[in-house]
Short mmCIF file of C-alpha atoms in Angstrom, two decimals:
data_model
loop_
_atom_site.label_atom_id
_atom_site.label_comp_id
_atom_site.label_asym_id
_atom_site.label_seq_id
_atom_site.Cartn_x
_atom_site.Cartn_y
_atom_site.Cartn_z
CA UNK A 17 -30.71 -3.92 -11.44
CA UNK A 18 -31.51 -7.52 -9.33
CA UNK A 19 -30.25 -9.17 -13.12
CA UNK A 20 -26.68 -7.18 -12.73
CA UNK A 21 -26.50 -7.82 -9.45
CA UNK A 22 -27.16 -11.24 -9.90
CA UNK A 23 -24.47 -11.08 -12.67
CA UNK A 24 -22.04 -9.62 -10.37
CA UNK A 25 -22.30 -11.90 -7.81
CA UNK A 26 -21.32 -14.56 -10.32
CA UNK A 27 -18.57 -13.19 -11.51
CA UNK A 28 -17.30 -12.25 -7.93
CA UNK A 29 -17.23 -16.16 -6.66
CA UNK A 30 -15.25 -16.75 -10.05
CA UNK A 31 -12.59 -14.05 -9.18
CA UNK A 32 -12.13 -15.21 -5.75
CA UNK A 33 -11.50 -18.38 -7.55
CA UNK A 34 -8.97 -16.90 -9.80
CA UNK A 35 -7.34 -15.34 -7.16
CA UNK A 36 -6.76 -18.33 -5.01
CA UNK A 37 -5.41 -19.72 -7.91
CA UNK A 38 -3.19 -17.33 -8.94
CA UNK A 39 -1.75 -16.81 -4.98
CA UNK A 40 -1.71 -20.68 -3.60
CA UNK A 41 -4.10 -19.43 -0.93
CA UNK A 42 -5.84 -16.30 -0.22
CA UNK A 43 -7.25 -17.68 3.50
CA UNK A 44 -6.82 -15.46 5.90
CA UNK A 45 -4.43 -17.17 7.98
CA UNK A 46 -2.27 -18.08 5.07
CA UNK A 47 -1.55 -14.30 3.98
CA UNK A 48 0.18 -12.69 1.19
CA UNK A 49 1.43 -9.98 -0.91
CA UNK A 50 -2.09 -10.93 -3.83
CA UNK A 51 -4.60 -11.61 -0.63
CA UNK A 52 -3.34 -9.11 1.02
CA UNK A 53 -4.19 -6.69 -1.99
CA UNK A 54 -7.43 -8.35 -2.38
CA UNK A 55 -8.73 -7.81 1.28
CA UNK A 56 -7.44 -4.57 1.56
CA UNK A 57 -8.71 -2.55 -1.35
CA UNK A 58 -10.26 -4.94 -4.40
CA UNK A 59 -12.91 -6.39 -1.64
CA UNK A 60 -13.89 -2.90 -0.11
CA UNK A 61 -13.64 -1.70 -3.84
CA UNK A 62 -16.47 -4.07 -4.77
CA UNK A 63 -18.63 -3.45 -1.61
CA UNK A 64 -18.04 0.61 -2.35
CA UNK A 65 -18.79 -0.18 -5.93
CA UNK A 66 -22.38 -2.05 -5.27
CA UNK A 67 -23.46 0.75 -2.76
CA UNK A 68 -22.60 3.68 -5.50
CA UNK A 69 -24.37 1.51 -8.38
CA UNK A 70 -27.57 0.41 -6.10
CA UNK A 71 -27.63 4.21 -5.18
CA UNK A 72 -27.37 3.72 -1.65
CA UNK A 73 -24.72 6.22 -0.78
CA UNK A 74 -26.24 9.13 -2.70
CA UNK A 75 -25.93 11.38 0.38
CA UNK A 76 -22.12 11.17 -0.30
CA UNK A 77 -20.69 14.74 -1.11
CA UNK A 78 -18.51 13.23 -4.00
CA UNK A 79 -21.27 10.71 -4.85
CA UNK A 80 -24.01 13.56 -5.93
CA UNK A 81 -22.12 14.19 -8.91
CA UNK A 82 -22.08 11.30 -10.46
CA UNK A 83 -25.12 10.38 -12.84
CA UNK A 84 -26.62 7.22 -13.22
CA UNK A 85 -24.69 6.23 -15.95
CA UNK A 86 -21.67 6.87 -14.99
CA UNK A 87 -22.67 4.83 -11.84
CA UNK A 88 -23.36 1.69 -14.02
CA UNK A 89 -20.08 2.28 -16.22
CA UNK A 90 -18.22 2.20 -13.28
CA UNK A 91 -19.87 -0.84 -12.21
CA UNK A 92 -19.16 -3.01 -15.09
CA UNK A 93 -15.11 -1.77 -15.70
CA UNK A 94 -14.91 -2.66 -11.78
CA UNK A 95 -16.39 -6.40 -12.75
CA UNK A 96 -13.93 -6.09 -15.88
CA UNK A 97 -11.09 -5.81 -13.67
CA UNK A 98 -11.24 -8.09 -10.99
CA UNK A 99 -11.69 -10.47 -13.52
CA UNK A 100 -8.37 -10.11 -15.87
CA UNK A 101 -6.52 -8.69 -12.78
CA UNK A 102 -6.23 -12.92 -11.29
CA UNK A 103 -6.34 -13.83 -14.96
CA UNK A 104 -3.13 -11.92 -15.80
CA UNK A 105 -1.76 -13.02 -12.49
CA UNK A 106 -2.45 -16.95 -13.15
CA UNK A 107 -0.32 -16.51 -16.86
CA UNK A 108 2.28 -15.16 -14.68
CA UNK A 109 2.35 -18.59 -12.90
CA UNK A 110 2.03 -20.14 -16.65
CA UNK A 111 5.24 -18.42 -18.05
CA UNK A 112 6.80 -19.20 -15.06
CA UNK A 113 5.53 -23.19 -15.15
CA UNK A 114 4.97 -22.74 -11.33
CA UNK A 115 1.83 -24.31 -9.61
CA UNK A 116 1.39 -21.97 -7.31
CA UNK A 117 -0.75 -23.58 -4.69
CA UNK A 118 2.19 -26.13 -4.12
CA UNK A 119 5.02 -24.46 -4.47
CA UNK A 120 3.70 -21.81 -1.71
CA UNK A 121 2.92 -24.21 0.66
CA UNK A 122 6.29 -25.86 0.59
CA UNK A 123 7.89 -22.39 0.99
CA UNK A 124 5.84 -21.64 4.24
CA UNK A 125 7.11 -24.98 5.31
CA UNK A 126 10.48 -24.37 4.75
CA UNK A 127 13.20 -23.35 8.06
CA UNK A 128 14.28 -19.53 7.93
CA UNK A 129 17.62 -19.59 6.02
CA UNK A 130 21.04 -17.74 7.39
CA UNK A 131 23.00 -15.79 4.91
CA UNK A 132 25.99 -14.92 7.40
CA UNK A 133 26.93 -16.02 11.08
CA UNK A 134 25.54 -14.71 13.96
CA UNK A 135 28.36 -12.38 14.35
CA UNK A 136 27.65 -10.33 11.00
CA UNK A 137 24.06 -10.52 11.69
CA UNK A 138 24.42 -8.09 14.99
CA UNK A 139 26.25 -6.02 12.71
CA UNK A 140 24.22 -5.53 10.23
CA UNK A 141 21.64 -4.94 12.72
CA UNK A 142 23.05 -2.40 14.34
CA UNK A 143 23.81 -0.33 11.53
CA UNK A 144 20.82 -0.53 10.22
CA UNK A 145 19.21 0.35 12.74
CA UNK A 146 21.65 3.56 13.35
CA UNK A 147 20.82 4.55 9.72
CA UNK A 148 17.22 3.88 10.93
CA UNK A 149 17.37 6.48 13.63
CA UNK A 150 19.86 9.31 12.20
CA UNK A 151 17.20 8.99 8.76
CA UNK A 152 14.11 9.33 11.19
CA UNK A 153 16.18 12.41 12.84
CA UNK A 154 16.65 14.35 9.17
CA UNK A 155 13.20 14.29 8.25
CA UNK A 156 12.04 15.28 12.27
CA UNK A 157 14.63 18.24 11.48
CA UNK A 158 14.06 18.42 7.96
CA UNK A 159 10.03 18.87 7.91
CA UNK A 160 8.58 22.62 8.65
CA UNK A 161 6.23 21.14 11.33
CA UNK A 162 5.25 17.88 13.93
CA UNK A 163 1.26 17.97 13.18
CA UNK A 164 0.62 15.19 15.78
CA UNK A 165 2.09 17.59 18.75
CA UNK A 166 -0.43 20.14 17.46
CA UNK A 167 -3.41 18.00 17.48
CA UNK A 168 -2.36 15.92 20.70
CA UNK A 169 -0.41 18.95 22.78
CA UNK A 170 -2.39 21.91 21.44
CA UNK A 171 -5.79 20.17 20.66
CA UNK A 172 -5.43 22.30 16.76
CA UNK A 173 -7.23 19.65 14.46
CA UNK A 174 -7.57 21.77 11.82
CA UNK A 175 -3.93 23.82 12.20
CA UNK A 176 -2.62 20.07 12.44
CA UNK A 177 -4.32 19.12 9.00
CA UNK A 178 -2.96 22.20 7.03
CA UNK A 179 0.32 21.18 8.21
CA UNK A 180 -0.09 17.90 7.47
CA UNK A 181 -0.17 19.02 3.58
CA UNK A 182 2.79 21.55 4.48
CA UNK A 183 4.90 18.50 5.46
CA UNK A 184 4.11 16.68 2.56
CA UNK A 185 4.47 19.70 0.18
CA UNK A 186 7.00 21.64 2.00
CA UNK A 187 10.09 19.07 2.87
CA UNK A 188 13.34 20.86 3.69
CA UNK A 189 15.51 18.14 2.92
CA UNK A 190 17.02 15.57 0.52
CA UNK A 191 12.99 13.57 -0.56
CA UNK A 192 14.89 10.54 -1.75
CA UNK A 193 16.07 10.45 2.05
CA UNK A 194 12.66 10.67 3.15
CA UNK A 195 11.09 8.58 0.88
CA UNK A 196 13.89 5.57 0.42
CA UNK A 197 15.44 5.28 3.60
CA UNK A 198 12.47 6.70 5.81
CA UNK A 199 8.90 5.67 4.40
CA UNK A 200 10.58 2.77 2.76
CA UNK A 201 13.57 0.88 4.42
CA UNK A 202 12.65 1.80 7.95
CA UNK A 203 9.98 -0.75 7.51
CA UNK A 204 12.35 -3.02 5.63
CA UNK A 205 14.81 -2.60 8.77
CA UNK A 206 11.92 -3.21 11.30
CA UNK A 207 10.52 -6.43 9.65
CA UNK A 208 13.91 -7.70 9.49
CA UNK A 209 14.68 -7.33 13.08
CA UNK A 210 11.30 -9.02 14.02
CA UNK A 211 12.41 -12.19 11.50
CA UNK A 212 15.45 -12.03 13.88
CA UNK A 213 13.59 -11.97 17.03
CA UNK A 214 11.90 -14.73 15.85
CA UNK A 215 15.00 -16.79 14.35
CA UNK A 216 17.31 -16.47 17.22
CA UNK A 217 15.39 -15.55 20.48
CA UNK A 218 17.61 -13.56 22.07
CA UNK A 219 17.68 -10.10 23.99
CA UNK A 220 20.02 -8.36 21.97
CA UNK A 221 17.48 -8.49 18.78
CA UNK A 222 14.50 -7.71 21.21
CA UNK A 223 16.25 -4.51 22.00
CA UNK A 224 17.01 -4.06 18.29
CA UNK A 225 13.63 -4.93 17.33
CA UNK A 226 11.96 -2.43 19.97
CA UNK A 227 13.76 0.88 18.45
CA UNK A 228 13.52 0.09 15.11
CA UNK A 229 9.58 -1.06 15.92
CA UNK A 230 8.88 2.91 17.93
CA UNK A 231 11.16 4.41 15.10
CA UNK A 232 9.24 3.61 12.34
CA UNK A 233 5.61 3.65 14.33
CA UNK A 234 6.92 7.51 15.22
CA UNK A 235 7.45 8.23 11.45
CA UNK A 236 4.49 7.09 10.02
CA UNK A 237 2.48 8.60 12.63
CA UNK A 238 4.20 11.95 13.17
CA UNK A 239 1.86 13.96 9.87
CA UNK A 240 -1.17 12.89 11.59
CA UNK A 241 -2.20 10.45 8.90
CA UNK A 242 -3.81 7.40 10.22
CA UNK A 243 -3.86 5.04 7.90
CA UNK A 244 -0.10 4.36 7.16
CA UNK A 245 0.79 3.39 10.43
CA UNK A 246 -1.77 0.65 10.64
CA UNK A 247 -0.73 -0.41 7.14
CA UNK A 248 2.68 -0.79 8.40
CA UNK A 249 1.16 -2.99 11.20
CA UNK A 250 -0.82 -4.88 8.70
CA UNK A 251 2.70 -5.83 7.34
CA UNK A 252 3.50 -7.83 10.47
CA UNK A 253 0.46 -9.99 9.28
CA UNK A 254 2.87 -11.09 6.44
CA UNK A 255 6.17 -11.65 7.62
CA UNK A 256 4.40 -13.74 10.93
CA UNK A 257 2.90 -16.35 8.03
CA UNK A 258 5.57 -16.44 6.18
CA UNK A 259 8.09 -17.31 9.40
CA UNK A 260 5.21 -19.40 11.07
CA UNK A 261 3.49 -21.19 8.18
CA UNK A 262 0.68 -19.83 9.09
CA UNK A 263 -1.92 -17.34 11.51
CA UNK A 264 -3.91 -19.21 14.24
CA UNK A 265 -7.45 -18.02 14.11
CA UNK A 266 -6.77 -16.65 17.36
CA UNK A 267 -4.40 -14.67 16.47
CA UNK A 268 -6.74 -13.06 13.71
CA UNK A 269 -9.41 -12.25 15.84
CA UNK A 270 -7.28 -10.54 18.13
CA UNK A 271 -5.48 -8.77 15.46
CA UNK A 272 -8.49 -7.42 13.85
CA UNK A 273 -10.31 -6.35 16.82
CA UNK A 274 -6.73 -4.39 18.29
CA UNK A 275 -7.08 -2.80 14.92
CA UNK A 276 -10.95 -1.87 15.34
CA UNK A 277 -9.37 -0.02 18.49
CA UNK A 278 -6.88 2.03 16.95
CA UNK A 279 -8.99 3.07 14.03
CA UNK A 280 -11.28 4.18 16.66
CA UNK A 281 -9.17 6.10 19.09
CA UNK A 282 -7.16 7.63 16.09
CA UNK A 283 -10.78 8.88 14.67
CA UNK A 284 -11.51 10.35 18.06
CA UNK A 285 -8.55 11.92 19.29
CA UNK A 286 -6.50 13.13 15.87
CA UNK A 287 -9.41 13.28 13.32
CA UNK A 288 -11.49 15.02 15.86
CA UNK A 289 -14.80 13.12 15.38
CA UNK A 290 -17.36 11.43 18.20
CA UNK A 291 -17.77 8.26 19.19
CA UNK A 292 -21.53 8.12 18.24
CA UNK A 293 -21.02 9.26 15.17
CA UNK A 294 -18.67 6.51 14.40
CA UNK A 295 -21.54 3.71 15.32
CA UNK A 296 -23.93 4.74 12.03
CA UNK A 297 -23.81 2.81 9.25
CA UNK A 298 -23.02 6.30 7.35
CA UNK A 299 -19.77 6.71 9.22
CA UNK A 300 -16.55 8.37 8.63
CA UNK A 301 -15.03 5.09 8.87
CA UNK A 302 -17.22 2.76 6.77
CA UNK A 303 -17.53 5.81 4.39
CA UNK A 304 -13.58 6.05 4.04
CA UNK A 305 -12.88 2.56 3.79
CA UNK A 306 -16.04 1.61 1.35
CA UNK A 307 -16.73 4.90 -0.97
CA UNK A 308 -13.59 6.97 -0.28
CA UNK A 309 -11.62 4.34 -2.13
CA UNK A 310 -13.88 4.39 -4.79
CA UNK A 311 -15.49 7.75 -5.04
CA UNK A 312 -12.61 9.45 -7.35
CA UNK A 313 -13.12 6.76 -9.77
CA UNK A 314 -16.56 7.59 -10.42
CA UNK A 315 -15.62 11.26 -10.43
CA UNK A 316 -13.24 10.38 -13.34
CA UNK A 317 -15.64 8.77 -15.17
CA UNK A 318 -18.07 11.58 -14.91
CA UNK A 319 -15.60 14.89 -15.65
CA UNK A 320 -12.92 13.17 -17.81
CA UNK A 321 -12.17 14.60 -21.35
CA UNK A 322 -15.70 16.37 -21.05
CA UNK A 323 -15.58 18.88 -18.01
CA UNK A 324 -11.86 18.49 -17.23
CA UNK A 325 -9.89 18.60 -20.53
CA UNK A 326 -6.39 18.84 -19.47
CA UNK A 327 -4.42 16.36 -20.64
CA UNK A 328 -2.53 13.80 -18.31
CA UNK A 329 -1.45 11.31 -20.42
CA UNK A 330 2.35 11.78 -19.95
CA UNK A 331 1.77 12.20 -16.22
CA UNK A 332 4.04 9.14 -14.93
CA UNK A 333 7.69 10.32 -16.81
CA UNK A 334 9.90 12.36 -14.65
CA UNK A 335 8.77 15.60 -14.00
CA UNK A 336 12.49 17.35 -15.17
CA UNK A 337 11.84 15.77 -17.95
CA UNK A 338 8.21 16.95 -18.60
CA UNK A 339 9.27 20.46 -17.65
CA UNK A 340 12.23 20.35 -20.47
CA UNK A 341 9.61 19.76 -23.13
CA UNK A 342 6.80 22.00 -21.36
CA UNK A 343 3.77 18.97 -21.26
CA UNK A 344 1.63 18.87 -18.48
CA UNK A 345 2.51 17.97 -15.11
CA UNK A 346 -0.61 17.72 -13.29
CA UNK A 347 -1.88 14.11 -12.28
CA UNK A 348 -5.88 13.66 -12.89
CA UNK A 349 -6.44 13.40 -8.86
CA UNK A 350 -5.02 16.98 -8.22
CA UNK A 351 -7.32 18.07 -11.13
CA UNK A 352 -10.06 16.49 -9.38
CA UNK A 353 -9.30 18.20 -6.48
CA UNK A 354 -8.86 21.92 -7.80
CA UNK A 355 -12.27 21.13 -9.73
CA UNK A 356 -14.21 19.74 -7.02
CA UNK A 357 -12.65 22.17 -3.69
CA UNK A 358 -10.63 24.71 -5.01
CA UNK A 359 -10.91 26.88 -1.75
CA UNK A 360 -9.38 23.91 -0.36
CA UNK A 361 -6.91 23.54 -2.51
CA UNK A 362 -5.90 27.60 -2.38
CA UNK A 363 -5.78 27.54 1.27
CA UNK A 364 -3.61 24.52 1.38
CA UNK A 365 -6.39 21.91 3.08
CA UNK A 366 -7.44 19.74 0.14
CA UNK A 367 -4.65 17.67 -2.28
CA UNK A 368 -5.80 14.71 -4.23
CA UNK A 369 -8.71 12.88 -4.81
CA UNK A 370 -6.66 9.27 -5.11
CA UNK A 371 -9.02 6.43 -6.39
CA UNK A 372 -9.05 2.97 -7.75
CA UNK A 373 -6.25 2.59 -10.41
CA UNK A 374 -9.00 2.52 -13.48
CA UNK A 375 -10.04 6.12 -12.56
CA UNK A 376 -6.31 7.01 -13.60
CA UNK A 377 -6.22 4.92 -16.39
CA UNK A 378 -9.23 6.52 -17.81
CA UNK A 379 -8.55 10.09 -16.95
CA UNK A 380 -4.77 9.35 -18.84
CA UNK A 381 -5.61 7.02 -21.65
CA UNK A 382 -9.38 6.59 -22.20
CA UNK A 383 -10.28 2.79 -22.73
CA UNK A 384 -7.73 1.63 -23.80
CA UNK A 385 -6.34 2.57 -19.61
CA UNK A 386 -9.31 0.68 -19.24
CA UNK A 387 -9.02 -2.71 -20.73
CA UNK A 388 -5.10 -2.50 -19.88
CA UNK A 389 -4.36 -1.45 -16.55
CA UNK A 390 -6.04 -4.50 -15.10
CA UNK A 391 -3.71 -7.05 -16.84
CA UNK A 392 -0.48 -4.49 -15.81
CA UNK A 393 -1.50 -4.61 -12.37
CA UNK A 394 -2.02 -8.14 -12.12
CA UNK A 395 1.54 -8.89 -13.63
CA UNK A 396 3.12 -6.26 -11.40
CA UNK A 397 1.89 -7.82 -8.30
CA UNK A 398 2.39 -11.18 -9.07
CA UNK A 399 6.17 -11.21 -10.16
CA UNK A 400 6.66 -10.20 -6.61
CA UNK A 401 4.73 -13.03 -5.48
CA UNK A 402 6.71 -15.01 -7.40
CA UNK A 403 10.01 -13.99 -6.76
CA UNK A 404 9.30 -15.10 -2.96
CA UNK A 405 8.23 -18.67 -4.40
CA UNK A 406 11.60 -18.62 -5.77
CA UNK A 407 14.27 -16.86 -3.70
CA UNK A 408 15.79 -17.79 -0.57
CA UNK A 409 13.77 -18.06 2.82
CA UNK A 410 15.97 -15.11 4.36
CA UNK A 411 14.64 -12.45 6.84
CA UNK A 412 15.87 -9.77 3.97
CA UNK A 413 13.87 -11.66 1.48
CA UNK A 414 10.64 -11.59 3.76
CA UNK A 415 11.09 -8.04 5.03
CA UNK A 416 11.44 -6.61 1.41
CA UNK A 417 8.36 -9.03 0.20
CA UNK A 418 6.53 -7.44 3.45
CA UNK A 419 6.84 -3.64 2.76
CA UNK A 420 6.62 -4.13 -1.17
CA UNK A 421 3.35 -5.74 -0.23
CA UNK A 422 2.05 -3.26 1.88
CA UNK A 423 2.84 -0.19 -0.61
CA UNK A 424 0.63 -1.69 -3.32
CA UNK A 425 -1.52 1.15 -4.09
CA UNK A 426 -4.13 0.08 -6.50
CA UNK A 427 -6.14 2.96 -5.26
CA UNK A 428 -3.23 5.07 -6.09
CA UNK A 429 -3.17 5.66 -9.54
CA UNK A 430 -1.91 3.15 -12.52
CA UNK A 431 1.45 5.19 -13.61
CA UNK A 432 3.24 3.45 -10.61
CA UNK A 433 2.38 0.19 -12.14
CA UNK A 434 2.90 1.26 -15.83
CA UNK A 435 6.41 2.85 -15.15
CA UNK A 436 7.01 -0.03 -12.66
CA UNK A 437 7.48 2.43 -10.08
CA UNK A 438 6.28 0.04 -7.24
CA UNK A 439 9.58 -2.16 -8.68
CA UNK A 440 12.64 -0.24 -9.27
CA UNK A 441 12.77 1.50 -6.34
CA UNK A 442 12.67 -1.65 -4.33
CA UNK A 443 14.98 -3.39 -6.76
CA UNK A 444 17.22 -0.75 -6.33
CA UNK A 445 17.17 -1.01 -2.77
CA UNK A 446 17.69 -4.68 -2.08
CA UNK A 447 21.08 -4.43 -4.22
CA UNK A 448 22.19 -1.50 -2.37
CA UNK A 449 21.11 -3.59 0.97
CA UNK A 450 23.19 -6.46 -0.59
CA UNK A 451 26.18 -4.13 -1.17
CA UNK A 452 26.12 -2.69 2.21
CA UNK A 453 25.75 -5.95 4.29
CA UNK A 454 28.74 -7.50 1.61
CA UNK A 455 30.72 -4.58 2.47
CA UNK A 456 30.48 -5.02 6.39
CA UNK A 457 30.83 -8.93 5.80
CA UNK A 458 34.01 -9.01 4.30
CA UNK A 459 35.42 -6.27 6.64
CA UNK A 460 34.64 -8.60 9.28
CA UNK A 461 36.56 -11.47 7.69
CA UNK A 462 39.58 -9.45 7.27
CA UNK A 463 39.76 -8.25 10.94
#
């Protein structure tokens, strides 16, 4: 085991070389949509991944199941893939004839661009941000229950989780409402305002900025989950270095010990734990952020074809479409999860297992998942990165780069990259952004 680990820690340097490479810069004050990825979920991916293979987190109630092979399996596809993931990214840049390192620089150098007058700009704001509030209104209305007034008002933690799943499960209303113009463009909308803030320093966009800033912090925090709203402030990190050139170290510390906080007092007073419990090295936190990430993948591994035979190989095409020709319509992390907790999953408590993307690709298609999904994922994410390098320095440009960054879900399954889900909706999006703010534009200039 001290020869693999040795192994590993070689071929770790070289990825974080490939990365930079592939991104321009994956310093922390220089952050990105591919560093951003990389510190997020491959990093804690790794760490999660050395503690399962060194057997260190056996204790883990997911992590008893796996064997010992399986633990070194995992291992080496983990090594695998943060190896062709920068590698796939870097022939991006190739194809492209872009040298990456340059060519980002001189974009974070560049002045913030205006695409129309001052004029248009409050009214695109505005509307906007109407849209912003009446969408946040429909899925308040919309949703069978507000979990986070019945963990903070009625002190139910475990009422407030089951309808936490309810809300999910059980929306009333239109979901492309929800998910487009809620979870998605409300963050577009709020980034945008802040790249306004910034651009033209006046009180009208600080007022604009402060509702669409509580709107969207209300939304992602109303279901109780924690994590989303911080992701959503991890966003911020983005759009500030690409406005600014760059994060002052500062800045960073502050940043990351405000987050520390919120993580904490989230923990304490929705998730219902202790504060001493949180300061062992075996805690909820280090556990979710270092072997929850991880610990479906393993589980794949270990039950998929020979314990869980289902198949889920056409999970990924629309579901209408999968009913019409009666296939399967299960994804392998709800299998997981009715394997490993049905109880939970009857009573309406336990969902998915999610895991890093190469737990889906081997539950779906086997090895071939496995020596593919790394190099999908790695294009994916970089043509984003590269469509920044190339398009103009706008505060739309930034604000879509922003939230497309901060959905990346390589712990989320590989059918959103293999369908390109994590690109048409936002593609979609931006034109129908483009339409809207055309349409207001040239009713402007005809007044």
């Amino acid at each position: 085991m001290i020869y693999l680990n040795l192994f590993a820690c070689i071929i770790i340097v070289f990825s974080l070389f490939l990365f930079n490479k592939a991104s321009g810069s994956i310093h922390p004050n220089k952050l990105n949509t591919i560093s951003y990825v990389l510190y997020r979920e491959i990093i804690p991916i790794v760490i999660g991944t050395l503690l399962v293979a060194n057997n260190l987190v056996d204790n883990h109630y997911v992590i008893t199941c796996i064997s010992n092979e399986t633990k070194i399996k995992g291992y080496l596809w983990v090594l695998y893939s943060i190896l062709m993931m920068p590698l796939s990214m870097f022939m991006v840049n190739k194809i492209f004839n872009i040298n990456m390192k340059k060519k980002f620089n001189e974009y974070l150098k560049k002045p913030l661009a205006e695409e129309y007058n001052l004029q248009n700009t409050k009214k695109f704001s505005v509307f906007f941000t109407v849209v912003s509030l009446a969408t946040l209104t429909y899925i308040i209305i919309m949703s069978p229950y507000i979990p986070i007034f019945t963990a903070l008002i009625k002190g139910d933690l475990v009422q407030a989780s089951i309808e936490r799943i309810s809300v999910k499960r059980d929306f009333g209303g239109i979901i492309y409402i929800k998910n487009l113009l809620g979870l998605y463009l409300m963050p577009v909308f709020t980034y945008q305002s802040y790249v306004f803030l910034k651009q033209y320093k006046t009180k009208f966009f600080k007022i604009i900025f402060f509702i669409n800033f509580i709107a969207t912090s209300f939304l992602f925090i109303y279901d109780t989950q924690k994590a989303p709203i911080l992701i959503f402030l991890l966003g911020f990190l983005i759009v500030k270095v690409l406005v600014s050139g760059k994060l002052k170290i500062i800045e960073l510390f502050l940043i990351s010990i405000t987050a520390l906080i919120v993580i904490i007092v989230l923990y304490i007073y929705i998730g219902g734990l202790k504060l001493s419990s949180l300061l062992r090295f075996d805690n909820t936190i280090m556990y979710r952020i270092f072997i929850g990430q991880i610990s479906g993948y393993f589980l794949s591994l270990e039950w998929f074809p020979e314990i869980i035979k289902q198949n889920t190989s056409f999970i990924g095409i629309p579901s209408n479409i999968l009913k019409i020709l009666d296939l399967p319509n299960i994804e392998s992390a709800r299998l997981l999860m009715m394997h490993f907790n049905p109880e939970g999953v009857k009573s309406g408590i336990a969902g998915l297992i999610n895991s890093y993307y190469l737990g889906e690709a081997w539950a779906n298609y086997g090895y071939v998942g496995l020596l593919i999904s790394p190099v999908i994922v790695g294009f994916v994410i970089q043509t984003v990165h590269v469509f920044l390098i190339k398009s103009k320095k706008t505060a739309i440009n930034i604000a879509f780069y922003a939230t497309i960054s901060i959905k990346w879900l390589i712990t989320g399954g590989i059918v959103n990259f293999l369908y390109l889900k994590q690109l048409i909706f936002p593609f979609i999006l931006y034109i129908f952004y483009k339409i809207v703010t055309n349409f207001i534009y040239v009713l402007g200039t005809k007044k």
